[in-house]
Coordinates of C-alpha atoms in Angstrom, one line a residue:
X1 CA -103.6 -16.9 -6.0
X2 CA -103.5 -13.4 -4.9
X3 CA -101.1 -10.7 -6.1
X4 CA -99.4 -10.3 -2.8
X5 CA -99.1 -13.8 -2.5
X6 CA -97.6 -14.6 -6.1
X7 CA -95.5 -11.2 -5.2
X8 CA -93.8 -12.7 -1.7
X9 CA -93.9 -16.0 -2.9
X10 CA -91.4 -15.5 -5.8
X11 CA -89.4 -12.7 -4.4
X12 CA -88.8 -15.6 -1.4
X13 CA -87.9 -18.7 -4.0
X14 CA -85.7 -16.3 -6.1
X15 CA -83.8 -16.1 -2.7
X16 CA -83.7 -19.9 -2.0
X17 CA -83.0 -20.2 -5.6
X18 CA -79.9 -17.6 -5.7
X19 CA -77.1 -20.8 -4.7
X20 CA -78.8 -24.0 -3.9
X21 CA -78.3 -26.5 -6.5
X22 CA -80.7 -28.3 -5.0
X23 CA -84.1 -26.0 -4.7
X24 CA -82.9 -25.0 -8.3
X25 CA -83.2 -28.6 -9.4
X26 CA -86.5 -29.5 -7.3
X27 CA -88.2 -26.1 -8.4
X28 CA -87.9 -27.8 -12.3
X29 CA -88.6 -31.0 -11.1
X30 CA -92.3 -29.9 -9.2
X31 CA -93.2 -27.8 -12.7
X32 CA -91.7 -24.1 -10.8
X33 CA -90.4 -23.4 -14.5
X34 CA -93.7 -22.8 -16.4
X35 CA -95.3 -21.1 -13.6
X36 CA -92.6 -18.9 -13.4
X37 CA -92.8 -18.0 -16.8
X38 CA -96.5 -17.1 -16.6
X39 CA -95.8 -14.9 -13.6
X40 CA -94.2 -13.1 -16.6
X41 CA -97.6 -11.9 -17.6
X42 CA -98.7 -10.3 -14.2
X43 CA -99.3 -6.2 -14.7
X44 CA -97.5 -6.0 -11.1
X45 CA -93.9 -5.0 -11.9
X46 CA -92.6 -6.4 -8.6
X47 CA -94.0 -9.9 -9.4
X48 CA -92.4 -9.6 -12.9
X49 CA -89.2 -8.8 -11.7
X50 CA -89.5 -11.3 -8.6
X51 CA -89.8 -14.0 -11.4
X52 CA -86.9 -12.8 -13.9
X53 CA -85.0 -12.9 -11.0
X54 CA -86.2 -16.7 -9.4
X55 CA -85.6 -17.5 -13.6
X56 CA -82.2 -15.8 -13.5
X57 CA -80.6 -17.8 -10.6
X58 CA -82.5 -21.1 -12.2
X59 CA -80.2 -20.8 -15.4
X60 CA -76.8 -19.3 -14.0
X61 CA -74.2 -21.4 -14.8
X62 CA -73.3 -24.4 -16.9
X63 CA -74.9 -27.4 -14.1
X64 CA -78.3 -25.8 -14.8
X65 CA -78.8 -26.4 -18.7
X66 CA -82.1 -28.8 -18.3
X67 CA -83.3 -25.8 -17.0
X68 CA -82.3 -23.1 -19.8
X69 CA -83.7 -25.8 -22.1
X70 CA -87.1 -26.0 -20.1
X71 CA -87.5 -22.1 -20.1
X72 CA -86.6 -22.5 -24.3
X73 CA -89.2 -25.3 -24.3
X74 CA -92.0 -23.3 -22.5
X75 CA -91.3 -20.3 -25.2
X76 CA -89.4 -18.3 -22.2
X77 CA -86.9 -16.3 -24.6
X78 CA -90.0 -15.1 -26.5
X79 CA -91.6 -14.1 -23.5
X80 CA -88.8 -12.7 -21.6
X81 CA -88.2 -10.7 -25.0
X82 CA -91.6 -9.1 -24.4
X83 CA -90.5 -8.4 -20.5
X84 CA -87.4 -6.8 -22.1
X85 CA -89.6 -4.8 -24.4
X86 CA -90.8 -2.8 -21.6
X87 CA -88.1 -0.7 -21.7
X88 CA -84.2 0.0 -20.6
X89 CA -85.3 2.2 -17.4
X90 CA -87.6 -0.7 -15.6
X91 CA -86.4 -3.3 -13.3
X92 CA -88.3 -5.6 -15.3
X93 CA -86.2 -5.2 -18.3
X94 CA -83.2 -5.4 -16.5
X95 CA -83.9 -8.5 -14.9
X96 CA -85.1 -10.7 -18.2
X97 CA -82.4 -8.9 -19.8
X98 CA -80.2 -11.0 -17.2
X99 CA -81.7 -14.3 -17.6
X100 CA -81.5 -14.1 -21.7
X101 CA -77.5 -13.2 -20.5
X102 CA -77.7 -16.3 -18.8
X103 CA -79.2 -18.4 -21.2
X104 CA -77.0 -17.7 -23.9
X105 CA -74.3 -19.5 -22.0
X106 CA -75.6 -22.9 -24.0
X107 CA -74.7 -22.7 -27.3
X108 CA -78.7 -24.2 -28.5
X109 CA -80.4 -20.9 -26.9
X110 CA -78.4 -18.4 -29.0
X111 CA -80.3 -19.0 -32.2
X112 CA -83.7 -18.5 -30.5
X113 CA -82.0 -15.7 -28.4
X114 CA -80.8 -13.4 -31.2
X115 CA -84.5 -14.6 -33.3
X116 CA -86.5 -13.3 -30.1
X117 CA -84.7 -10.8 -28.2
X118 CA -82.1 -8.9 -30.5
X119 CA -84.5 -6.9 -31.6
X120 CA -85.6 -5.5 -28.1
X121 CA -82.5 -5.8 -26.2
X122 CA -80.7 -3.8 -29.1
X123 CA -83.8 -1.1 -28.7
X124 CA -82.3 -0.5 -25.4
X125 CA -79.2 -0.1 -26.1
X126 CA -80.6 2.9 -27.8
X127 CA -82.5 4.2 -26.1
X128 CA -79.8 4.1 -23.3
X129 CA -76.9 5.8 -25.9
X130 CA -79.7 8.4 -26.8
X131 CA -80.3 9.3 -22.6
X132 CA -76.5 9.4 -22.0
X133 CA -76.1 11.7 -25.0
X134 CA -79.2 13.9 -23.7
X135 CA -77.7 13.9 -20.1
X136 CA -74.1 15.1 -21.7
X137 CA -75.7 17.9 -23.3
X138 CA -77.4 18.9 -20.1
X139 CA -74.5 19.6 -18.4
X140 CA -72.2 21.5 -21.6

C-alpha cells in the first residue's frame, strides 16, 4: 500500500475509532491491531502518529483490555517505546507516549511498561526540564 494511502487510511480509522465501541472491537477482531503496530515502522511521521493515535483510542478505557493485551501480545510497548524514543518535541512521541498512558490502566501491562518504556519516556522528561530551564534563562 502506498504512503498516502496507509497515511489517510489511519488518520480516518483513528477518527472512527475515537468513541465507537463497536469499530474499536471489529478493528481487533479483522487483525487492525498488528497492522497498526507495523505502521509504527513507517519513516512518515504523519502515518506514525495517525497510528499511535488509531492505537490510543483502541486502548482508552477499562471495556477495551483484550485490546491493550493484543497490542502487549504483538510486542506494542516495546515498539511504541522506540516511537517514544524519537524524542519529547515530535508528535510521534507524544502520541505513543499516550497510548503506553493508556495501557497502564491494566494492572498486567505496567511490568512490561516500566521494562520497555521507562527508560525513554523518563529521557523526555529530561530533556523537557532541561528546555524549560534553557528557555527561563533566556528571558533573565
Amino acid at each position: 500500500m502506498d504512503k498516502e494511502k496507509q497515511k489517510n487510511a489511519s488518520g480516518y480509522l483513528q477518527h472512527l475509532t475515537y468513541s465507537d465501541q463497536s469499530v474499536k472491537d471489529e478493528t481487533r477482531e479483522l487483525g487492525g491491531i498488528p497492522k497498526l503496530l507495523l505502521l509504527l515502522r513507517s519513516d512518515n511521521p504523519l502515518i506514525v502518529k495517525n497510528a499511535c493515535g488509531c492505537l490510543k483510542n483502541l486502548c482508552y478505557g477499562k471495556d477495551n483490555d483484550t485490546n491493550k493485551m493484543e497490542i502487549l501480545s504483538e510486542n506494542g510497548v516495546g515498539m511504541l517505546a522506540a516511537v517514544v524514543s524519537t524524542g519529547a518535541n515530535d508528535d510521534r512521541a507524544k502520541e505513543a507516549t499516550g497510548v503506553l498512558w493508556n495501557l497502564s490502566s491494566n494492572d498486567k501491562l505496567k511490568k512490561p511498561i516500566l521494562e520497555y518504556a521507562a527508560q525513554p519516556l523518563a529521557h523526555i522528561e529530561k530533556g523537557r526540564d532541561q528546555r524549560e530551564g534553557d528557555r527561563r534563562n533566556k528571558e533573565e
